[in-house]
mmCIF file of C-alpha atoms and ligand atoms in Angstrom:
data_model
loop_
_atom_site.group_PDB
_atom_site.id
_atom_site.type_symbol
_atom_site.label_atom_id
_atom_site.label_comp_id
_atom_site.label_asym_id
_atom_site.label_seq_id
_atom_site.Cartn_x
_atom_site.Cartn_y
_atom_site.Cartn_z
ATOM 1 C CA UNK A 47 115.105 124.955 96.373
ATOM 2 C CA UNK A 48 115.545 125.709 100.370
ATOM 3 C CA UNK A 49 119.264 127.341 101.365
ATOM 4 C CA UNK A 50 121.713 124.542 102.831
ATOM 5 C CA UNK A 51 122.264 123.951 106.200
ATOM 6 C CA UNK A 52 125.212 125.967 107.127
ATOM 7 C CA UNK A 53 125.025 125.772 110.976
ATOM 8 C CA UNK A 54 124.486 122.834 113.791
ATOM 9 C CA UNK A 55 123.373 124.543 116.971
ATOM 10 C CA UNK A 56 124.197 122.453 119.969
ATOM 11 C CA UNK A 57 122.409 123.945 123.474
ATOM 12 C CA UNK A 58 124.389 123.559 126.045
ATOM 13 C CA UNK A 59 123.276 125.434 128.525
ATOM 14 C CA UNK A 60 121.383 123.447 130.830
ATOM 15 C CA UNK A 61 121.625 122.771 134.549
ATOM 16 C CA UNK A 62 123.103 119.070 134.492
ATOM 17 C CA UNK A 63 120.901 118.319 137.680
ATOM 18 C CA UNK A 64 120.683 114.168 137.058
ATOM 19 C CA UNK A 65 124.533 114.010 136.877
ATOM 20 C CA UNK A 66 124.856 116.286 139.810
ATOM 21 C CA UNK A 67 127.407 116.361 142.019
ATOM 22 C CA UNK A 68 129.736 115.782 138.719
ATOM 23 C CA UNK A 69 128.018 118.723 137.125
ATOM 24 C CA UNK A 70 128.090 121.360 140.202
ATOM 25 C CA UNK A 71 131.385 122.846 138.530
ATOM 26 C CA UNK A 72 131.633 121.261 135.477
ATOM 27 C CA UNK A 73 129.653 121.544 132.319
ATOM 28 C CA UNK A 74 127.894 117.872 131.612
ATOM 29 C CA UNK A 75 128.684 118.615 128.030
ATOM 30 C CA UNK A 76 132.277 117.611 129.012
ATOM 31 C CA UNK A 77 131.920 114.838 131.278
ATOM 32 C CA UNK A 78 134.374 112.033 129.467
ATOM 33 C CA UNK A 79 132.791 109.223 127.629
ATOM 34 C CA UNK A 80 135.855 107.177 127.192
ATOM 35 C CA UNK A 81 138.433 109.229 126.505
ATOM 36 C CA UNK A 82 136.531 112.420 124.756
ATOM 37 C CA UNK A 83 134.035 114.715 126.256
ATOM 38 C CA UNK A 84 130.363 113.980 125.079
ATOM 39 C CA UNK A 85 130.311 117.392 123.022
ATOM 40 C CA UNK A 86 133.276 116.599 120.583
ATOM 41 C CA UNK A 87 131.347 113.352 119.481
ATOM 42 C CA UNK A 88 128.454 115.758 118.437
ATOM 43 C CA UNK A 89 130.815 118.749 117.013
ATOM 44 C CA UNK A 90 132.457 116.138 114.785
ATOM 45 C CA UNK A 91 128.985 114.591 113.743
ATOM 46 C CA UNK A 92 128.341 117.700 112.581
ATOM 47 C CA UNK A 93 131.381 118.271 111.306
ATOM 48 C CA UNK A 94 130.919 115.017 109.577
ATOM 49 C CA UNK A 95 127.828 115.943 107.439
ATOM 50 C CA UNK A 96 129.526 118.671 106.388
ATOM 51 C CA UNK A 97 128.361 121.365 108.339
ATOM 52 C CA UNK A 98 131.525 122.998 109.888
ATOM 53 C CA UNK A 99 129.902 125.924 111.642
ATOM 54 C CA UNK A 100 128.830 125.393 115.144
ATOM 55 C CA UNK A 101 127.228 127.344 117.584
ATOM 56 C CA UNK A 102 127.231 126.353 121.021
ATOM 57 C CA UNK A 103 124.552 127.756 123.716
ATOM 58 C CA UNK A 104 126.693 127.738 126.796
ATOM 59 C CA UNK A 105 125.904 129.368 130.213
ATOM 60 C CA UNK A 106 128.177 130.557 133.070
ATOM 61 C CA UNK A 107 130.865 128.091 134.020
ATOM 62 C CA UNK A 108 131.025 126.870 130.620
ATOM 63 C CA UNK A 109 134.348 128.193 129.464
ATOM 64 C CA UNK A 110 135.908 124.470 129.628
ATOM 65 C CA UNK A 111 133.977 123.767 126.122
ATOM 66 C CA UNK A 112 135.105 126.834 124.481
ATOM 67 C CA UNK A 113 138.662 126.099 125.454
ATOM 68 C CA UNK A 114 138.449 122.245 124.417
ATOM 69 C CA UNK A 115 137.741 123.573 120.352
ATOM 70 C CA UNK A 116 140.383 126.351 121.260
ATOM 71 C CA UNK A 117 143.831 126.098 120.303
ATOM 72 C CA UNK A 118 146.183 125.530 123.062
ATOM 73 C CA UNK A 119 149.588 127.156 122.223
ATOM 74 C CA UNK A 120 151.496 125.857 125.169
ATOM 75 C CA UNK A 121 150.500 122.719 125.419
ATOM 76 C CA UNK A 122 151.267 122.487 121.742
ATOM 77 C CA UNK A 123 154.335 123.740 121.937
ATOM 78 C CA UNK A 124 154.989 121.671 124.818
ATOM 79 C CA UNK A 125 154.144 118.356 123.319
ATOM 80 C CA UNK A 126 156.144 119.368 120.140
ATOM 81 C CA UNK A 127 159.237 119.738 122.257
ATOM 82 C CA UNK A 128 158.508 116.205 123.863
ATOM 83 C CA UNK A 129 157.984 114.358 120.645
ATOM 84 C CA UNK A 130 154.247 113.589 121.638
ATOM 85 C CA UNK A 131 153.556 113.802 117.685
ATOM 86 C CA UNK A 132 150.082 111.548 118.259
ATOM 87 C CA UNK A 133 148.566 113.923 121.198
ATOM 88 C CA UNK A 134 149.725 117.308 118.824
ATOM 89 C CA UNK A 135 147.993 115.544 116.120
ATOM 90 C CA UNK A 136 144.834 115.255 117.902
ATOM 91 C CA UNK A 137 144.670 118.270 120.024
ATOM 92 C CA UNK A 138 145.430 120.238 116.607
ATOM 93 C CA UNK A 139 143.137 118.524 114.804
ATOM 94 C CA UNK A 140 140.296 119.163 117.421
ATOM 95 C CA UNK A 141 140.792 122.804 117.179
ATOM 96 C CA UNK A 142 140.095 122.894 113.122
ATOM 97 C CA UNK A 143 137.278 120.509 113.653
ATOM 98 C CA UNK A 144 134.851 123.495 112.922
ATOM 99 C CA UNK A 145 134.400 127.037 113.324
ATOM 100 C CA UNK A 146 133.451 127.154 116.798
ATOM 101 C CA UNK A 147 131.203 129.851 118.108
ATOM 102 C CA UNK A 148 129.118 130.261 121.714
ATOM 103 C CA UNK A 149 126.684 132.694 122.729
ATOM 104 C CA UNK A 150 125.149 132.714 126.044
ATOM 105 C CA UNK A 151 121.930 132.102 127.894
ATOM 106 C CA UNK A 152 121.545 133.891 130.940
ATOM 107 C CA UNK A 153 118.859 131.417 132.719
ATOM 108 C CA UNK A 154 118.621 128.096 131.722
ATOM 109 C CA UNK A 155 114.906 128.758 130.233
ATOM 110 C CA UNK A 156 114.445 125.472 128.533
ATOM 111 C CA UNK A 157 115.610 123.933 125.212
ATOM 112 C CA UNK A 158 113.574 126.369 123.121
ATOM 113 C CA UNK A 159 115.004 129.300 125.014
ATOM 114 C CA UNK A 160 118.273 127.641 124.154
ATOM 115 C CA UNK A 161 117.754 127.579 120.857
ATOM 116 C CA UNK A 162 115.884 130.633 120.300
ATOM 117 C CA UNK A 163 119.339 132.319 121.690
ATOM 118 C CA UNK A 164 120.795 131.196 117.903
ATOM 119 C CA UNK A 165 118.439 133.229 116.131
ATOM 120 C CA UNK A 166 120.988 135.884 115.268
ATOM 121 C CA UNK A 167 123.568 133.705 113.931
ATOM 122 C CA UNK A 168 121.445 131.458 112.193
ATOM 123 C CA UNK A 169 119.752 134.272 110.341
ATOM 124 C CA UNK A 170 117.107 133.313 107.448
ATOM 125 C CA UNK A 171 118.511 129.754 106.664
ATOM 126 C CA UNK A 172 117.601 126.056 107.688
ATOM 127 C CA UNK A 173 119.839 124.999 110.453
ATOM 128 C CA UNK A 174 120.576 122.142 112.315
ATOM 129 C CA UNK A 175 120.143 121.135 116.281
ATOM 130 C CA UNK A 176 122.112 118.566 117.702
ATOM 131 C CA UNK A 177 121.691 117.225 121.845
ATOM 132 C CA UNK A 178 124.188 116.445 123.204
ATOM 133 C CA UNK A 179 122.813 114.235 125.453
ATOM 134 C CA UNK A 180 122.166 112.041 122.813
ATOM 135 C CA UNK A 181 125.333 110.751 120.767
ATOM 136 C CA UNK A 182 125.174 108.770 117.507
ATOM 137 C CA UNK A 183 127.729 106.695 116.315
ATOM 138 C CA UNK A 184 126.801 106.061 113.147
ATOM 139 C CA UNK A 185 128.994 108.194 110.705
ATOM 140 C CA UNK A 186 126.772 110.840 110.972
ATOM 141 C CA UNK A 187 123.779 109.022 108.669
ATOM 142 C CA UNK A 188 120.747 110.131 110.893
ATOM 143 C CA UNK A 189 121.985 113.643 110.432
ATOM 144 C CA UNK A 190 122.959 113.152 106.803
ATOM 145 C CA UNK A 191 119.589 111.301 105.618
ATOM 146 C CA UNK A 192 117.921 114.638 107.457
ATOM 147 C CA UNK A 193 119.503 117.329 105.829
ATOM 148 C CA UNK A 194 118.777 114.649 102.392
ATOM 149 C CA UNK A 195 115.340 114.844 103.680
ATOM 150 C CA UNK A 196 115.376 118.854 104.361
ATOM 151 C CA UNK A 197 116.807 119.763 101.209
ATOM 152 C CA UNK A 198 114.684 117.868 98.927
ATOM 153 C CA UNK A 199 111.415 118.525 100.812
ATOM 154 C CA UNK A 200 112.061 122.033 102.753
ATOM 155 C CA UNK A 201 110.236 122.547 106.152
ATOM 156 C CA UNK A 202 111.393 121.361 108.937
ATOM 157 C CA UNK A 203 113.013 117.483 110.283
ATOM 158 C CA UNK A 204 112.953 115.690 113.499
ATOM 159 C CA UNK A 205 114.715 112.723 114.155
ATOM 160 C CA UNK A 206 112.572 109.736 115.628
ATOM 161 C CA UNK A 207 113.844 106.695 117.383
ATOM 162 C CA UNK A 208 111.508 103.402 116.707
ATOM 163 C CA UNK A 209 111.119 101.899 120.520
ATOM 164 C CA UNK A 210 109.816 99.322 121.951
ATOM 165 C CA UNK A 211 106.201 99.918 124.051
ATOM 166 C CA UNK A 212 107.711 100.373 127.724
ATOM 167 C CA UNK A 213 110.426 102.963 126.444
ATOM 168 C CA UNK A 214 107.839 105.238 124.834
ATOM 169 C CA UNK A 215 106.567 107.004 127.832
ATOM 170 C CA UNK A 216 109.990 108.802 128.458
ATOM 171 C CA UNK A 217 109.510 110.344 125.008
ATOM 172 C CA UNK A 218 107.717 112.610 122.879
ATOM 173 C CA UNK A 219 105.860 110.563 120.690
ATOM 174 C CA UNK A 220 104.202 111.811 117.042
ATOM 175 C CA UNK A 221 101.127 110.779 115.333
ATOM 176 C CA UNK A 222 102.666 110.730 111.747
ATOM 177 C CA UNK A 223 101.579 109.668 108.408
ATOM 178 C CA UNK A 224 104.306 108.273 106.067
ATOM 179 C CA UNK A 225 105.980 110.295 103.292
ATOM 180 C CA UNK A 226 108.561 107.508 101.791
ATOM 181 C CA UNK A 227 110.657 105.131 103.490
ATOM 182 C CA UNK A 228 112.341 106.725 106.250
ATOM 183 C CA UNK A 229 110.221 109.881 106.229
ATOM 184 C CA UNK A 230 107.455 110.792 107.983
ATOM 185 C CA UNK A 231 104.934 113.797 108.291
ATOM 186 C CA UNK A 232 104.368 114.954 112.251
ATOM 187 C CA UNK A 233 101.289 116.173 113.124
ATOM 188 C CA UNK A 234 100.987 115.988 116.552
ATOM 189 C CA UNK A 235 103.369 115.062 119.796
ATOM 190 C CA UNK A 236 102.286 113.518 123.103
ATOM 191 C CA UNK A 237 104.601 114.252 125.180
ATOM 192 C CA UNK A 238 105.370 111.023 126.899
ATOM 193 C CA UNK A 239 102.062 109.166 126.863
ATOM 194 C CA UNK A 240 100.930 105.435 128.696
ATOM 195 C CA UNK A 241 102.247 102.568 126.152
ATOM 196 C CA UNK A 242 98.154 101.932 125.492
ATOM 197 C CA UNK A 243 97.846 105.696 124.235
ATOM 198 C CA UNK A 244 100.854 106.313 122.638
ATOM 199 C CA UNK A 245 99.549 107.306 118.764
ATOM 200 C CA UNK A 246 103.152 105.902 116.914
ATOM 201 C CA UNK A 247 106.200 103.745 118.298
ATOM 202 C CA UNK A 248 108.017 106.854 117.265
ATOM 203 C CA UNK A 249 109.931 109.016 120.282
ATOM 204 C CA UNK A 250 111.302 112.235 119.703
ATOM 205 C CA UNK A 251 115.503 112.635 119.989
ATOM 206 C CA UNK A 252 118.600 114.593 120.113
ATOM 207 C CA UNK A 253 118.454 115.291 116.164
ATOM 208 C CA UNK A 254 116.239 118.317 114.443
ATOM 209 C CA UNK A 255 116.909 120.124 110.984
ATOM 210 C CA UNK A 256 114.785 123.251 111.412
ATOM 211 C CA UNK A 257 113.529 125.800 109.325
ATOM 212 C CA UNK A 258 114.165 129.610 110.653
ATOM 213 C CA UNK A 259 110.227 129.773 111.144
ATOM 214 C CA UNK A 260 110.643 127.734 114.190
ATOM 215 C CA UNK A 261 112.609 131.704 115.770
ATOM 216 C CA UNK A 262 108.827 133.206 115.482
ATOM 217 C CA UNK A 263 107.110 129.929 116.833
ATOM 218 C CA UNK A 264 109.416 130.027 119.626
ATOM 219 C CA UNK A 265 109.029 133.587 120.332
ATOM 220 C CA UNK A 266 104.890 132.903 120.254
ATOM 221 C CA UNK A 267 104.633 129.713 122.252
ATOM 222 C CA UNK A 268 103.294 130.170 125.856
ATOM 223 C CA UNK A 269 106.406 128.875 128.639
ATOM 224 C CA UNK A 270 105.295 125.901 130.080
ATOM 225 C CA UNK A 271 105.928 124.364 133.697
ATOM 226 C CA UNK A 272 108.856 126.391 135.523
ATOM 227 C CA UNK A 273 108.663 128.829 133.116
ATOM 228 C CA UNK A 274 110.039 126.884 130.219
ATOM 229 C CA UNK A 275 110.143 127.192 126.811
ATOM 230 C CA UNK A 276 109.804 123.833 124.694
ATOM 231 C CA UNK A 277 110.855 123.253 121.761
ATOM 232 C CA UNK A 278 108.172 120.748 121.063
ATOM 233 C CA UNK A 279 105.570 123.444 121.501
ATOM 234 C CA UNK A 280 107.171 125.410 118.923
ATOM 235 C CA UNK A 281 107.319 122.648 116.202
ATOM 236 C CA UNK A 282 103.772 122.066 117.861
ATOM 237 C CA UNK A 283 102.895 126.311 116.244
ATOM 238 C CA UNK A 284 104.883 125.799 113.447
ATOM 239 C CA UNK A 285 103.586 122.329 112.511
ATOM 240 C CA UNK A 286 100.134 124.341 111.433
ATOM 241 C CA UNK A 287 102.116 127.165 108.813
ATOM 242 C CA UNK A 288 104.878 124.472 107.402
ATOM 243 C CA UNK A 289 105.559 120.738 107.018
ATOM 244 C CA UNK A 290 107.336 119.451 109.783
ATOM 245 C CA UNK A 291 108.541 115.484 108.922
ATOM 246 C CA UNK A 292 110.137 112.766 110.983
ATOM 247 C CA UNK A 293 113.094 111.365 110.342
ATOM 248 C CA UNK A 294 112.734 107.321 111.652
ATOM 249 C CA UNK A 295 116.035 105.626 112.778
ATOM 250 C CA UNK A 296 117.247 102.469 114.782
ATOM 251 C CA UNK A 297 120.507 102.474 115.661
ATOM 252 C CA UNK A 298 123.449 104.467 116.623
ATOM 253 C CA UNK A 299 121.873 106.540 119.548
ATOM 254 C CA UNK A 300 123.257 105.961 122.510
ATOM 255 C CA UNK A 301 121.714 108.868 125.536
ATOM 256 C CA UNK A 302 124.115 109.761 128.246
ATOM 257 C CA UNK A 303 121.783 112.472 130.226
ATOM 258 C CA UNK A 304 121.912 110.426 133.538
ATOM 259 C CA UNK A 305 125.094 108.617 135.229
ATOM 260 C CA UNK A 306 123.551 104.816 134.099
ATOM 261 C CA UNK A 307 122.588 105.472 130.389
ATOM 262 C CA UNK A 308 125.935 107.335 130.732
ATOM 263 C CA UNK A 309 128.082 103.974 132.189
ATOM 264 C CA UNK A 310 125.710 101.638 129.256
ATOM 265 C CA UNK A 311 126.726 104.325 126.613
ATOM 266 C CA UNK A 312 130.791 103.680 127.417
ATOM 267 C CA UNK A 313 130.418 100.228 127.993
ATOM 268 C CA UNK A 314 128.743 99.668 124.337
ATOM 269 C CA UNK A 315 130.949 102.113 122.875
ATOM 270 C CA UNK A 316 134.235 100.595 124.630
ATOM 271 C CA UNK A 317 133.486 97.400 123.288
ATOM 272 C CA UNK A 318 133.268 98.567 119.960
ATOM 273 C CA UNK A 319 136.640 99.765 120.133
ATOM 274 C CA UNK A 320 139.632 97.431 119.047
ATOM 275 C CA UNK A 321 142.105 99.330 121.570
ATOM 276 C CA UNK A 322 138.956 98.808 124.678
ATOM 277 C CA UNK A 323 136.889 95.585 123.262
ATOM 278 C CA UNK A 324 138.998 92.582 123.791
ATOM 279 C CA UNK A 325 140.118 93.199 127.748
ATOM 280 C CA UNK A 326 136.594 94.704 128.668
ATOM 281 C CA UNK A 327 134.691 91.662 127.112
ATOM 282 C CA UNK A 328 136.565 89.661 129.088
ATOM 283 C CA UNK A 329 136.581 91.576 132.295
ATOM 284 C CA UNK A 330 132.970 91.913 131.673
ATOM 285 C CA UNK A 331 132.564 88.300 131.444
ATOM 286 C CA UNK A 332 134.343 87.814 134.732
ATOM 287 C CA UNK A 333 132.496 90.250 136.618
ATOM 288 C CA UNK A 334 129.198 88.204 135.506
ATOM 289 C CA UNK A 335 130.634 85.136 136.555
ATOM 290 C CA UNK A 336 132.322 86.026 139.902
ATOM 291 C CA UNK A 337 128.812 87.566 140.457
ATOM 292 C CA UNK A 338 126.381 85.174 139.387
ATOM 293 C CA UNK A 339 124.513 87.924 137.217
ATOM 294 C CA UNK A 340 123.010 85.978 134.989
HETATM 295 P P1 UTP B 566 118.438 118.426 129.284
HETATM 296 O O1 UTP B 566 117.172 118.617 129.977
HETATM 297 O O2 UTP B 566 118.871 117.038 128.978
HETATM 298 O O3 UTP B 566 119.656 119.077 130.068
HETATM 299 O O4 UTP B 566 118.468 119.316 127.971
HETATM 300 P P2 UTP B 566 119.753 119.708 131.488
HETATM 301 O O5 UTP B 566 118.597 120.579 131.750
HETATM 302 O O6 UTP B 566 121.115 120.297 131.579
HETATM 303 O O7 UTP B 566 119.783 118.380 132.362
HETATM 304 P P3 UTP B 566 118.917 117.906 133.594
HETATM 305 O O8 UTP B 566 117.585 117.500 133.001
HETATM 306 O O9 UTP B 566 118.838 119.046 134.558
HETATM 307 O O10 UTP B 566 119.706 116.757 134.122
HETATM 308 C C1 UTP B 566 119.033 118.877 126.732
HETATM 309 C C2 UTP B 566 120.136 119.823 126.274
HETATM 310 O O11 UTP B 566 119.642 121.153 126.242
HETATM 311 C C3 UTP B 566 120.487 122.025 126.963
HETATM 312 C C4 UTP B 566 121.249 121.148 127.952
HETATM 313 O O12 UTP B 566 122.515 121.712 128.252
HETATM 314 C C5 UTP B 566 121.343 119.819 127.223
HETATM 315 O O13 UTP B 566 122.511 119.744 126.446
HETATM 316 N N1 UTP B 566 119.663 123.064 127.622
HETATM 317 C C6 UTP B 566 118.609 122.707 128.385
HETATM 318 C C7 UTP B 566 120.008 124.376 127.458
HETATM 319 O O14 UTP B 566 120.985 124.716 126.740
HETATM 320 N N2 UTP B 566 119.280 125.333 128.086
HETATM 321 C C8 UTP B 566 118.199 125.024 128.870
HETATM 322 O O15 UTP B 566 117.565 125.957 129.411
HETATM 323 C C9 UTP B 566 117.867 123.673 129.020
#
């Protein structure tokens, strides 16, 4: 039976450049969708399948993250003395979310480099990778049914997104042969492919359950344009020594990578909200009016 999945890995490393200016100084990990930075979504995902050890890649000017899972002693204190009890609640709670821990990557060298930086940590054990570009509101089921998937079948799990023909070409996209109902077995990925020669409606997300074979693939795969490590490649290498499956999902992925998926993302999310919903619908529904957007 393959070990559990003791650790979600969440790179976070990168460059920000399509949200730049609002990344110059600031990690895009943090950037605020509604009222939380994009990263605690994913930390409590992970935190929510029962994986409560995180390691996040970060990079120079990234010390806002590890503060935000940090505990906070003044401003405790502080909100203690004022009778905030709500705020302490939730700043306290956010600092027992999970055992946070960060290692660096000196360059940002790609997403495999990013993840190839966990290998220490991670050790000789399945392990879990979670974008957080890509949030999922969905009570952590994508990541759940994968680790299912993972522990029952071993190898390694990607999560894929069923789109819709124009989307695909912004994706990787697998030629897969099905397993059972939600699971898949990869055996190639086109990395984003014309609708007419796209071989699945499958694309490639935020979401991967990997077995520690993908540390050798990564060191082994040849870098790519700008000197890049993928981590596609790698599953790519590893794909021909173990099973690597797919993971197929619907809903609950919202991307926030670039400032207009980010403003659909908080729309969608703020309407979901009881506090949010009711006076954005209706604002929303003005704005369309007064416009004539429809
Ligand atoms: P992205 O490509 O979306 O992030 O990588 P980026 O490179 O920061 O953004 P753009 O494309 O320049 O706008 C997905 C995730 O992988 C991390 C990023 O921080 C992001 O969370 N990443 C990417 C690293 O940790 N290291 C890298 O070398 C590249």
């Amino acid at each position: 039976m393959p070990a559990r999945v003791r650790t979600a890995v969440i790179p976070a490393a990168g460059l920000g450049t399509r949200f730049l200016p609002a990344t110059k100084a600031q990690p895009k990990e943090m950037l605020p969708v509604l009222d939380r930075p994009a990263i605690e979504y994913v930390v409590e995902e992970a935190a929510a399948a029962g994986i409560d050890d995180v390691l996040i890649v970060t990079s120079r000017g990234k010390h806002a993250i590890e503060d935000h899972f940090d505990h906070m002693p003044e401003l405790e204190a502080e909100l203690e003395r004022k009778g905030k009890s709500e705020a302490l609640e939730r700043v306290v709670a956010l600092a027992e979310l999970a055992r946070v821990h960060t290692v660096r990557q000196a360059e940002p060298r790609g997403l495999g480099h990013a993840v190839s930086m966990a290998a220490d940590h991670v050790g000789d054990a399945p392990f879990a990778v979670l974008l957080p570009d890509d949030l999922m509101v969905d009570d952590a089921a994508l990541l759940r049914g994968m680790l299912a998937a993972q522990a029952e079948h071993g190898g390694s799990v990607v999560a894929l997104k069923r789109v819709a023909p124009e989307e695909i070409s912004a994706y990787g996209c697998p030629r897969v042969e099905p397993v059972d109902e939600s699971l898949v077995r990869i055996f190639e990925v086109v990395e984003k492919p014309e609708p007419e020669e796209a071989p699945s409606d499958l694309a490639v997300t935020g979401r991967y359950v990997l077995s520690p074979g993908i540390f050798d693939a990564l060191a082994n795969v040849t870098p790519g344009k700008g000197g890049e490590i993928q981590l596609t490649d790698a599953l790519e290498l590893l794909g021909k020594t173990e099973p690597v499956y797919g993971w197929v999902f619907t809903e609950g992925r919202h991307d926030v990578g670039t400032p207009l998926d980010h403003l659909r993302a908080s729309i969608e999310l703020a309407l979901d909200r009881d506090d949010l919903g009711p006076e954005l619908g209706a604002f929303l529904a003005d704005v369309v009016r007064r416009r004539d957007l429809r």
